[in-house]
Tab-separated table of C-alpha atoms and ligand atoms in Angstrom:
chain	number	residue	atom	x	y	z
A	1241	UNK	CA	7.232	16.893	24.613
A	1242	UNK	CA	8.741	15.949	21.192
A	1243	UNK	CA	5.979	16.102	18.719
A	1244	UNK	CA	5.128	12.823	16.517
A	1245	UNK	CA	6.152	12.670	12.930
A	1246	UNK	CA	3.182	11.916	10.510
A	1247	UNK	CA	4.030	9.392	7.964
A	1248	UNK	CA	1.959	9.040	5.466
A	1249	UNK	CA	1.370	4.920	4.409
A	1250	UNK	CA	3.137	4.774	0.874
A	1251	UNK	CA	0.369	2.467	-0.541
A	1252	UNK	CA	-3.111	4.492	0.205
A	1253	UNK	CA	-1.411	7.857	1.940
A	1254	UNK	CA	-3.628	7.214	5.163
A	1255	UNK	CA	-1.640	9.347	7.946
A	1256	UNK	CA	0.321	7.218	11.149
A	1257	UNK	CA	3.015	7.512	13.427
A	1258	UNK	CA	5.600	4.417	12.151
A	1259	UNK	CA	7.150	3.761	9.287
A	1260	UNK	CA	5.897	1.424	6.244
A	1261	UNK	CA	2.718	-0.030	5.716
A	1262	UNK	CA	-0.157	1.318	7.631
A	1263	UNK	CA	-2.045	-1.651	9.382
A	1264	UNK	CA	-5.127	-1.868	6.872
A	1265	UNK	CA	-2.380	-2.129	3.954
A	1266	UNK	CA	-0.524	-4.826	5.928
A	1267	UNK	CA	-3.522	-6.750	6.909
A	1268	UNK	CA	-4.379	-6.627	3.212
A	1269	UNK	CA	-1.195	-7.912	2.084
A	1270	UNK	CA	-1.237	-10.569	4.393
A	1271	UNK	CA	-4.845	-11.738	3.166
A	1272	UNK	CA	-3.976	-11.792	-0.161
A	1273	UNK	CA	-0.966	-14.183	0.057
A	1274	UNK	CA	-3.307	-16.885	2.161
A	1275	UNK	CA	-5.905	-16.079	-0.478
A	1276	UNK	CA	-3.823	-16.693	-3.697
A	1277	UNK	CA	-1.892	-19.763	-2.024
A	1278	UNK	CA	-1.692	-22.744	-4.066
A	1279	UNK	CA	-3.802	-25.979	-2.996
A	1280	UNK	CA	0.081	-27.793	-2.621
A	1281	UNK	CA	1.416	-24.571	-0.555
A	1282	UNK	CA	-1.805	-25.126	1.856
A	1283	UNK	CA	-0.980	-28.535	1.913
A	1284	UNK	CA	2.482	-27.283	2.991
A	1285	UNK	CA	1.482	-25.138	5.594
A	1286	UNK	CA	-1.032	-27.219	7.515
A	1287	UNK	CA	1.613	-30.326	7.792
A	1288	UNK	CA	3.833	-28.210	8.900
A	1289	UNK	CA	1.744	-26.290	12.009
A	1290	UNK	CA	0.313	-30.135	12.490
A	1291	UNK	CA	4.257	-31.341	12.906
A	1292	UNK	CA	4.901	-28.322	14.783
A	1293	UNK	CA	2.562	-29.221	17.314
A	1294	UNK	CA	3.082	-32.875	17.163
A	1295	UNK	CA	6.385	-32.551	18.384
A	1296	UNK	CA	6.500	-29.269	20.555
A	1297	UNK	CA	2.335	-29.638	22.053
A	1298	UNK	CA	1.890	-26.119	21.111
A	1299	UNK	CA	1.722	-23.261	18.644
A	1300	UNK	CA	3.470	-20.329	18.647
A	1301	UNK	CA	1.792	-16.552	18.493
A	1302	UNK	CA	3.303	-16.563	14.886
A	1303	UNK	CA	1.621	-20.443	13.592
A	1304	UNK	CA	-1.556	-19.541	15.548
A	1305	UNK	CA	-2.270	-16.437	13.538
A	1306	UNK	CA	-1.355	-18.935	10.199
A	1307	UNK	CA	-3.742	-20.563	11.392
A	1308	UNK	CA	-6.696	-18.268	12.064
A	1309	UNK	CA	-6.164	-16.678	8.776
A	1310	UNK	CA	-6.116	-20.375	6.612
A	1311	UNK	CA	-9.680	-20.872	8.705
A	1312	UNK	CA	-10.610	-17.535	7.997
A	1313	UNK	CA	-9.521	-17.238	4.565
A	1314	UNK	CA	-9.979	-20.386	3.184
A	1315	UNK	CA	-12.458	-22.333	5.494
A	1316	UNK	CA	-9.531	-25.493	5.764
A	1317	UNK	CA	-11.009	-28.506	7.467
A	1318	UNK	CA	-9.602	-28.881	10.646
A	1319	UNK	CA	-10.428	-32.692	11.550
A	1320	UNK	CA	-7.002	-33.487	12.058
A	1321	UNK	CA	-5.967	-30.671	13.922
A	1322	UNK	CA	-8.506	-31.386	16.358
A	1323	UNK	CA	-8.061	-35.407	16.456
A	1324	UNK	CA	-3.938	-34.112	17.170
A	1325	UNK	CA	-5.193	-31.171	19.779
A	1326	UNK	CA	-7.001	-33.518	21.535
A	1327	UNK	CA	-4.146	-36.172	22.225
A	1328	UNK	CA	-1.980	-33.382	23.291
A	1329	UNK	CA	-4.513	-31.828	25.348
A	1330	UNK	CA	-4.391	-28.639	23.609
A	1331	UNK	CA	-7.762	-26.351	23.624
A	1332	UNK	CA	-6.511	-23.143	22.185
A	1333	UNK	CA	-7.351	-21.810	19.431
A	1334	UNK	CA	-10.850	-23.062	19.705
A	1335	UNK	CA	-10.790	-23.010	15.727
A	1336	UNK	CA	-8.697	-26.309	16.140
A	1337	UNK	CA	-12.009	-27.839	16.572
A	1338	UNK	CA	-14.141	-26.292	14.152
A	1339	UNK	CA	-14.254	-30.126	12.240
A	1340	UNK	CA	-13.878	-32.032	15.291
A	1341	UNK	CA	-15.131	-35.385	14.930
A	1342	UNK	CA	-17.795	-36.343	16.309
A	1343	UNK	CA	-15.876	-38.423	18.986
A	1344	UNK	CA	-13.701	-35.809	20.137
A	1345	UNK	CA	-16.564	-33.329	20.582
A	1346	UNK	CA	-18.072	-36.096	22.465
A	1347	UNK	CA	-14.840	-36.633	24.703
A	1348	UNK	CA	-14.120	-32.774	25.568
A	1349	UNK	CA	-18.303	-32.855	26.773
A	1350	UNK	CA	-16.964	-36.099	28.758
A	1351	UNK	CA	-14.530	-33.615	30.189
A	1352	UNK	CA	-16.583	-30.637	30.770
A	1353	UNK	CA	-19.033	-33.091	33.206
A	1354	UNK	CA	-16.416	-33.826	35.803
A	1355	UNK	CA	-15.647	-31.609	38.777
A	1356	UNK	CA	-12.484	-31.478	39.129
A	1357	UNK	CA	-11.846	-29.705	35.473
A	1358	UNK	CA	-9.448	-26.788	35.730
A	1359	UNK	CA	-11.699	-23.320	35.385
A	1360	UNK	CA	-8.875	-22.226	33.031
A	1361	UNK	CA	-9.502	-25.579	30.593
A	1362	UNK	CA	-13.197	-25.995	31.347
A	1363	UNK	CA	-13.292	-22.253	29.571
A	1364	UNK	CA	-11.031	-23.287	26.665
A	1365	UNK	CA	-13.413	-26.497	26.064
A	1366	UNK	CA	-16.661	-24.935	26.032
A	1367	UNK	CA	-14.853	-22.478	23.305
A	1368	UNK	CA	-13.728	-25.474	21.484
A	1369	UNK	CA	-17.241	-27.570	21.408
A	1370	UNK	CA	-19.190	-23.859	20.865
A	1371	UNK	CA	-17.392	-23.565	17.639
A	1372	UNK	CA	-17.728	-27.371	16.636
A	1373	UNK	CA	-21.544	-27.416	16.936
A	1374	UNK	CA	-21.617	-24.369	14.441
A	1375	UNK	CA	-21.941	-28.062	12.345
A	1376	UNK	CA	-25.646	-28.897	12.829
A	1377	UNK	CA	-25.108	-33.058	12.750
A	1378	UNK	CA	-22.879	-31.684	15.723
A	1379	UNK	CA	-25.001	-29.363	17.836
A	1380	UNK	CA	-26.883	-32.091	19.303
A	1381	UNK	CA	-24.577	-33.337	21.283
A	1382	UNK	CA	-22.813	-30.045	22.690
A	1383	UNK	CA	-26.583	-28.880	23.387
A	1384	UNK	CA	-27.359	-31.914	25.481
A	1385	UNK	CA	-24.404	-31.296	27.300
A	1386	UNK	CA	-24.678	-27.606	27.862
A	1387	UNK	CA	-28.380	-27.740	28.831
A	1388	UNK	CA	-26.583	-30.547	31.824
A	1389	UNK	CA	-24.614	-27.873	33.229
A	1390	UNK	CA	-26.530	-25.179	33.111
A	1391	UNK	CA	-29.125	-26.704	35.189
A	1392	UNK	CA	-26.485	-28.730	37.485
A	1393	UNK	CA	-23.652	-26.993	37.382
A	1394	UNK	CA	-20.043	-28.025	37.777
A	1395	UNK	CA	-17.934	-27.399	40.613
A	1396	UNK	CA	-15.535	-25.152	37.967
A	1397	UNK	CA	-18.416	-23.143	36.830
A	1398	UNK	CA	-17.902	-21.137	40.238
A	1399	UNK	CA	-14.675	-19.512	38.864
A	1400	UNK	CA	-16.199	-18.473	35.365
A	1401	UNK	CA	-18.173	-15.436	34.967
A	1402	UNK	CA	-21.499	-17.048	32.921
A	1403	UNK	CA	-23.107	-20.000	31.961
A	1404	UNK	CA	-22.728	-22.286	28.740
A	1405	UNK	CA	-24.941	-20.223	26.524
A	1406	UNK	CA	-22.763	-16.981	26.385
A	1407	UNK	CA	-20.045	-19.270	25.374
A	1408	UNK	CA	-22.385	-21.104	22.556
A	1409	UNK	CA	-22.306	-17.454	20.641
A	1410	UNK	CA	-18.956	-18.132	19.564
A	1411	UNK	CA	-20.255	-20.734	17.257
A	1412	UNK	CA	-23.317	-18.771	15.953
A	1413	UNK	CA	-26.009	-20.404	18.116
A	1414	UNK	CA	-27.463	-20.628	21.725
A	1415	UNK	CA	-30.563	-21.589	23.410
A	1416	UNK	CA	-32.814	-19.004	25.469
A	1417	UNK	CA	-34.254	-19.434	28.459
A	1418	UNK	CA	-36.488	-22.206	27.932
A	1419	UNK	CA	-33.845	-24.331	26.430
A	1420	UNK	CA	-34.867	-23.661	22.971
A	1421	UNK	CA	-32.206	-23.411	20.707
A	1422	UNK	CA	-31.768	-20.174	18.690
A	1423	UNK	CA	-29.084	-19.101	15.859
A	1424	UNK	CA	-27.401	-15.459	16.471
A	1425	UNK	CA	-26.045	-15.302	12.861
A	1426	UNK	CA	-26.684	-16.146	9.310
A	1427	UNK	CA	-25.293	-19.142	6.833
A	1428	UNK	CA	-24.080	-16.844	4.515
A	1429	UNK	CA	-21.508	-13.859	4.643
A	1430	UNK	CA	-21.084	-10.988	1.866
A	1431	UNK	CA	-18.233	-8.382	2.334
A	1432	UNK	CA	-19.075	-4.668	1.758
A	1433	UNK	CA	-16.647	-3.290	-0.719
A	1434	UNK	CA	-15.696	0.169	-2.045
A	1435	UNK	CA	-17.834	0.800	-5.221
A	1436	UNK	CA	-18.611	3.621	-7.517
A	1437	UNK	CA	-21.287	5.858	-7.120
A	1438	UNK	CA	-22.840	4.695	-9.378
A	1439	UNK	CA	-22.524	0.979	-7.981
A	1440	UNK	CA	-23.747	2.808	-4.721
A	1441	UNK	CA	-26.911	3.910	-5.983
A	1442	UNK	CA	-28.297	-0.043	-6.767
A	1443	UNK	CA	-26.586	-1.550	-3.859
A	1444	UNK	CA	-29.088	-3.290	-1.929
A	1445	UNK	CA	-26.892	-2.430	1.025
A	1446	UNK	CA	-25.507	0.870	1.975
A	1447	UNK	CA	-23.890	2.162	5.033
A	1448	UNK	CA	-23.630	5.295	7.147
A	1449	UNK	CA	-26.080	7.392	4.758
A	1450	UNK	CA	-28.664	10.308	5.500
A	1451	UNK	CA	-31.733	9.443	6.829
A	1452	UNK	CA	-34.990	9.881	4.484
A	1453	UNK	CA	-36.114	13.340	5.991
A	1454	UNK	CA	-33.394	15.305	8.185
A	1455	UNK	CA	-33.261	14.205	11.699
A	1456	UNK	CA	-31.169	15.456	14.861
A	1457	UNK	CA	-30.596	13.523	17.813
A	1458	UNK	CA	-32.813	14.330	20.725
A	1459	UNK	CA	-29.848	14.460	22.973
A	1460	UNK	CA	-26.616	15.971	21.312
A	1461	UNK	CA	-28.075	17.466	18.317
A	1462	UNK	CA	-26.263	15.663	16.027
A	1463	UNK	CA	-27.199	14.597	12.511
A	1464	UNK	CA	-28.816	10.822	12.666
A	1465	UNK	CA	-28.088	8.526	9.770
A	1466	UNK	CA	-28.850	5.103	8.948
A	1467	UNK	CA	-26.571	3.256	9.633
A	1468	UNK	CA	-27.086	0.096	7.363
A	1469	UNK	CA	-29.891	0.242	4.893
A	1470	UNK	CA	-30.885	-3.036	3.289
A	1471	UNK	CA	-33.231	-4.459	0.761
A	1472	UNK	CA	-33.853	-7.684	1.788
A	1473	UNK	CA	-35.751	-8.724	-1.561
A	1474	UNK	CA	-32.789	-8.426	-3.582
A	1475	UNK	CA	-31.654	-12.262	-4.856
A	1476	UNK	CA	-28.332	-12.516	-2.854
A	1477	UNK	CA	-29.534	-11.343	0.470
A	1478	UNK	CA	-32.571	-13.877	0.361
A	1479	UNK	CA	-30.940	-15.738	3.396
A	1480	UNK	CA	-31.772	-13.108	5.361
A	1481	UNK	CA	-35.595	-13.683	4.700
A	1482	UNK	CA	-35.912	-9.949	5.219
A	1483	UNK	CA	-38.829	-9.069	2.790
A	1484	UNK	CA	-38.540	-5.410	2.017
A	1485	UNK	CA	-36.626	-2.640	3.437
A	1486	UNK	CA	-34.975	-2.332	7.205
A	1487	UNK	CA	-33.017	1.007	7.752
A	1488	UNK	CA	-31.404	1.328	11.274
A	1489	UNK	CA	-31.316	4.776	12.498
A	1490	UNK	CA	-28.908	6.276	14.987
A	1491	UNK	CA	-26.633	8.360	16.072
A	1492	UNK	CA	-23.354	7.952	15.483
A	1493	UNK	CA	-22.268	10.640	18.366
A	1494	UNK	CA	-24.578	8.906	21.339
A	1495	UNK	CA	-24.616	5.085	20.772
A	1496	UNK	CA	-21.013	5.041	21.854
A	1497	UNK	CA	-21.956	5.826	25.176
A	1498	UNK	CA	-24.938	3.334	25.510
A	1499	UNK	CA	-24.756	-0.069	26.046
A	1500	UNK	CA	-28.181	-0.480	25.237
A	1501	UNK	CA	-29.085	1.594	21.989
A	1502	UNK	CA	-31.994	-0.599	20.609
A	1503	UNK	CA	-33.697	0.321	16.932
A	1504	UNK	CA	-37.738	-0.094	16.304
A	1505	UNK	CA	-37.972	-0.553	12.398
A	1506	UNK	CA	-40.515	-1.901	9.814
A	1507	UNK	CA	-39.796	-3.033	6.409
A	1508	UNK	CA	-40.578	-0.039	4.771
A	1509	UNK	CA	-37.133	1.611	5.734
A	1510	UNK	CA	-38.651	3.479	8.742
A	1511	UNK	CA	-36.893	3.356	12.197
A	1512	UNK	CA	-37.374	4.859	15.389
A	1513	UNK	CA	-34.593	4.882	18.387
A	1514	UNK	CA	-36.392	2.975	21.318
A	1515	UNK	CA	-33.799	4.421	23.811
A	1516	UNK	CA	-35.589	7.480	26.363
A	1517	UNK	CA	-33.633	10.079	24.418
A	1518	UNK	CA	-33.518	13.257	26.567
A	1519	UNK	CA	-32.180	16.711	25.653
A	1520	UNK	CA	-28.608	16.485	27.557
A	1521	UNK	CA	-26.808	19.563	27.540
A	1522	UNK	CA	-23.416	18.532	28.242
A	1523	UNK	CA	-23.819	16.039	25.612
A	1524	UNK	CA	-20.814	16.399	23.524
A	1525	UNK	CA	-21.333	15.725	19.174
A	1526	UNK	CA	-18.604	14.066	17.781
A	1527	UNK	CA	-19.876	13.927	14.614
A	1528	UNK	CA	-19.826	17.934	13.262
A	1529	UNK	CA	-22.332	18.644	10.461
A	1530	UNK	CA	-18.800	18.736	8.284
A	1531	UNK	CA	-18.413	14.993	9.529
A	1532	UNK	CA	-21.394	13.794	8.910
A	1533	UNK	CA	-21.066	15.200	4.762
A	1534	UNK	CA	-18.129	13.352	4.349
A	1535	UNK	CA	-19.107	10.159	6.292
A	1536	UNK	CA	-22.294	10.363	4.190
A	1537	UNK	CA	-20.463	10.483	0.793
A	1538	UNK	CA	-18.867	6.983	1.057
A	1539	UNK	CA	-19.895	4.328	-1.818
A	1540	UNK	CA	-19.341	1.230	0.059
A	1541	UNK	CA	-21.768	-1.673	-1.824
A	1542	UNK	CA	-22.386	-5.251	-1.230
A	1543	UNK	CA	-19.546	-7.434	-2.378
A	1544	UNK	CA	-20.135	-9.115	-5.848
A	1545	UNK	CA	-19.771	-12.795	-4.069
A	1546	UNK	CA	-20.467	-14.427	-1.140
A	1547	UNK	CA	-17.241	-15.343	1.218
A	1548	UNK	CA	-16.393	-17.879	3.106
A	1549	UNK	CA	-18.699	-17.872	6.512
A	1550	UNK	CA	-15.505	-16.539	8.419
A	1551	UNK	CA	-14.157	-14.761	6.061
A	1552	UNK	CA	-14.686	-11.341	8.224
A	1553	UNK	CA	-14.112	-13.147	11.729
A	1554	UNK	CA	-10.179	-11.517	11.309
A	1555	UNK	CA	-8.952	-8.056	11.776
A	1556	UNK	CA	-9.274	-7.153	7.762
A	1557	UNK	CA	-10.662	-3.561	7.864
A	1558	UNK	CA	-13.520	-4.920	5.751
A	1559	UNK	CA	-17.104	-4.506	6.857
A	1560	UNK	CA	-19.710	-7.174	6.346
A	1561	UNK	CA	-23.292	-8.333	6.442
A	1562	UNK	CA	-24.246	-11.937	8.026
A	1563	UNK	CA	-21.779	-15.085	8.423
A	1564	UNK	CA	-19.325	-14.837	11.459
A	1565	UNK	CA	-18.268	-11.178	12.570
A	1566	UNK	CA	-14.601	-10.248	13.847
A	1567	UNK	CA	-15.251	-9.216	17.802
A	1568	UNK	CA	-12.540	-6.856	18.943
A	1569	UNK	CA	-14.049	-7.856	22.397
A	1570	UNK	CA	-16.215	-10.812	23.044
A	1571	UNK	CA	-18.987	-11.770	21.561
A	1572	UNK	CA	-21.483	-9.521	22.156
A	1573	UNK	CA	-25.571	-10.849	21.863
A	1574	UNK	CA	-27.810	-9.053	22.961
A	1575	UNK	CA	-31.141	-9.977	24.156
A	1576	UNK	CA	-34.286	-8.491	22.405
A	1577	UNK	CA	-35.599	-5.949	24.836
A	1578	UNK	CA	-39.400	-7.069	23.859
A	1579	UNK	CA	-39.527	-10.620	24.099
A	1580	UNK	CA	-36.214	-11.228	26.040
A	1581	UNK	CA	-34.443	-13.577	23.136
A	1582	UNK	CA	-30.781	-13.843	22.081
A	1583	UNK	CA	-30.666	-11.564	19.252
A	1584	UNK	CA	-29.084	-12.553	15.568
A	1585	UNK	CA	-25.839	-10.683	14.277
A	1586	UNK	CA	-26.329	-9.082	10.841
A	1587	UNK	CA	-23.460	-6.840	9.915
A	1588	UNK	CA	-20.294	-5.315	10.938
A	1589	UNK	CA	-18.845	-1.974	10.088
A	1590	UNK	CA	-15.105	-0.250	10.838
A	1591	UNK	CA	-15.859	2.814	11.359
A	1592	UNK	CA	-12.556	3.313	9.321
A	1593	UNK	CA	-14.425	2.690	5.937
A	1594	UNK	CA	-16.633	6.110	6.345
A	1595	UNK	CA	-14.278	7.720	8.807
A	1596	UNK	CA	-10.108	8.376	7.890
A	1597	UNK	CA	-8.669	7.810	11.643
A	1598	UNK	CA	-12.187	6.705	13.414
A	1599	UNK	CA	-12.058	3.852	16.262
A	1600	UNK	CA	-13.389	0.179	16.272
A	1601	UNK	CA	-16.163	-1.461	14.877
A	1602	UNK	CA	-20.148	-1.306	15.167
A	1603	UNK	CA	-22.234	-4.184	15.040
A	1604	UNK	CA	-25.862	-4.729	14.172
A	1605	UNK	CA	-28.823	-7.268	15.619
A	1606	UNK	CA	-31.643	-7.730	15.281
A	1607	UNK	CA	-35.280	-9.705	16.460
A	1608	UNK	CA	-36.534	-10.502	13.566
A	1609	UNK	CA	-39.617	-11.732	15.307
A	1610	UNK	CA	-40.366	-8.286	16.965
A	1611	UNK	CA	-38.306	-5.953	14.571
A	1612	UNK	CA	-36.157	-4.370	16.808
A	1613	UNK	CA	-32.029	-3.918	16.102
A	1614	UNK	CA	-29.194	-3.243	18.265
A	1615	UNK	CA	-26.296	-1.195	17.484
A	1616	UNK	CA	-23.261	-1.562	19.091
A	1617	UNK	CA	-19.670	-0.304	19.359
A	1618	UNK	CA	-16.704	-2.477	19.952
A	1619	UNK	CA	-12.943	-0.320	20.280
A	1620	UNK	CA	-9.790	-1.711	21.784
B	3193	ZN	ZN1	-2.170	2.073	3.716
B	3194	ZN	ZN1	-26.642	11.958	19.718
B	3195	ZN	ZN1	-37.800	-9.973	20.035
């Protein structure tokens, strides 16, 4: 077997197996030119994805990732995409119809009440009107709707795998099980940048750091750490009406494996792991005490400003705390395990930042109501 050439990415050095940019480098690249486009070349670029699918019903892989990244990037209102969409019957990418008027939204719920919908579009539509009623004036109507077929289902729901409130997640909200509705994520959305170490040691946010007092895990001896520490009384984070400390313990080596790793924590910066955490001798660590020192040493801070509420929903390397989150999977909310509610999304990490060659991302929740978090692992 030939063995692989490492080349080393000639902007930051990180190691690969292809040539040029490596993909954090490229991704970066590509953010900056949607983020320093002029007002007249985003003019530009939205006429000409709205001509392209005025004439041809349909973007290409290419204009649909344009797309995504002038959402993402810089939050462009997409009214007429989804007043176009709709005429051509078009219901992918839901973000067409993040602005959708309040008529459409109305007219794809007109849709999603017949029988005879296609499965395949009746999916695509409750994407499409999930991600509208992130709008409050919105919600109402998309609520009404979903709460209808939930409790008298259509004759396509029998082909999808779960009912309208799993799909609602996608645009930050759901109801529980008592119809009441419930936000999973927060208004606002500040990235987590590289900062000195000095920078590090006032950040109200830090990731990936030692616990307080040293602490193995129960069941593969590894080091624990926290893995997001935040002081919620700091100015900038006040929409996350946290008032005082929450640190999230876990282990990095274990919660991989669980699908379920639930958090206890006050607001004094205690935690306690809530999983039954028995001594498993085949347990393997995959973080080594070496690991852990250098995972430990990274300065990542809370970003100076906040973003654009999707500014993190893209594949950007970056991690963040509230707004929307990018899922490498699907949306993933859990359910509190004390009083059985749809969790709220509070950060993201790539486990990239505090690891060089580390998979995927890990995501935090939490109850604020009973104090509990989840931590979870996304990978492709
Ligand atoms: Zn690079
Ligand atoms: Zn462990
Ligand atoms: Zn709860």
């Amino acid at each position: 077997m030939a063995v692989k050439q490492v080349i080393p990415c000639p902007k930051c050095g990180r190691e690969k197996y292809y040539e040029g940019l490596c993909w954090v480098c490229q991704a970066e690249e590509e953010r900056q030119d949607i983020v320093n486009m002029s007002k007249e070349q985003e003019e530009k670029e939205i006429n000409s994805l709205l001509n392209i699918i005025a004439s041809t019903g349909e973007m290409e892989d290419e204009q649909e990732v344009l797309f995504s990244k002038l959402v993402c990037y810089r939050d462009i209102n997409t009214s007429a995409f989804a007043e176009l969409a709709y005429e051509k019957g078009i219901y992918f990418p839901c973000g067409l119809y993040k602005d959708a008027s309040e008529q459409v939204v109305k007219n794809l719920c007109t849709l999603l009440c017949q029988d005879d919908l296609d499965s395949f579009i009746a999916n695509q539509i409750l994407l499409c009107v999930s991600v509208a009623a992130a709008r409050k004036e919105i919600r109402p109507i998309v609520y009404d709707c979903f709460v209808k077929l939930h409790k008298e289902p259509r004759a396509w729901r029998a082909k999808l795998h779960v009912n309208p409130d799993e799909y609602a997640v996608y645009g930050g909200w759901t109801y529980d099980k008592d119809f009441n509705i419930v936000e999973t994520q927060y208004p606002v959305c500040y990235s987590l940048v590289q900062g000195t170490k000095e920078q590090h040691e006032h950040s109200p946010v830090t990731i990936a750091q030692a616990t307080n007092q040293e602490e193995r895990c129960p069941v593969c001896q590894a080091k624990m750490f926290d893995v997001i520490k935040i002081d919620g009384r700091d100015p900038k984070l006040k929409f996350l009406n946290i008032d005082g400390v929450i640190a999230i313990k876990c282990c990095l080596s274990c919660f991989f494996y669980n699908e379920d790793y639930f958090v206890s924590y006050d607001l004094e910066g205690n935690s306690k792991v809530l999983n039954d955490l028995q001594r498993d001798e085949e347990a393997e660590c995959f973080i080594s005490d070496q690991d852990y020192e250098c995972i430990t040493q990274n300065t990542y801070v809370l970003g100076e400003h906040p973003t654009p509420i999707r500014y993190h929903a893209q594949w950007n390397d970056w991690g963040s705390i509230g707004g929307f989150a990018f899922w490498i999977q699907d949306v993933e909310i859990k359910h509190c395990p004390k009083c059985g509610k749809p969790m709220k999304y509070l950060a993201q990490i790539p486990w990239t930042n505090v690891l060089n060659n580390a998979e995927g991302y890990g995501y935090i929740e939490i109850c604020p109501d009973c104090q509990i978090a989840a931590v979870i692992h996304q990978q492709t």
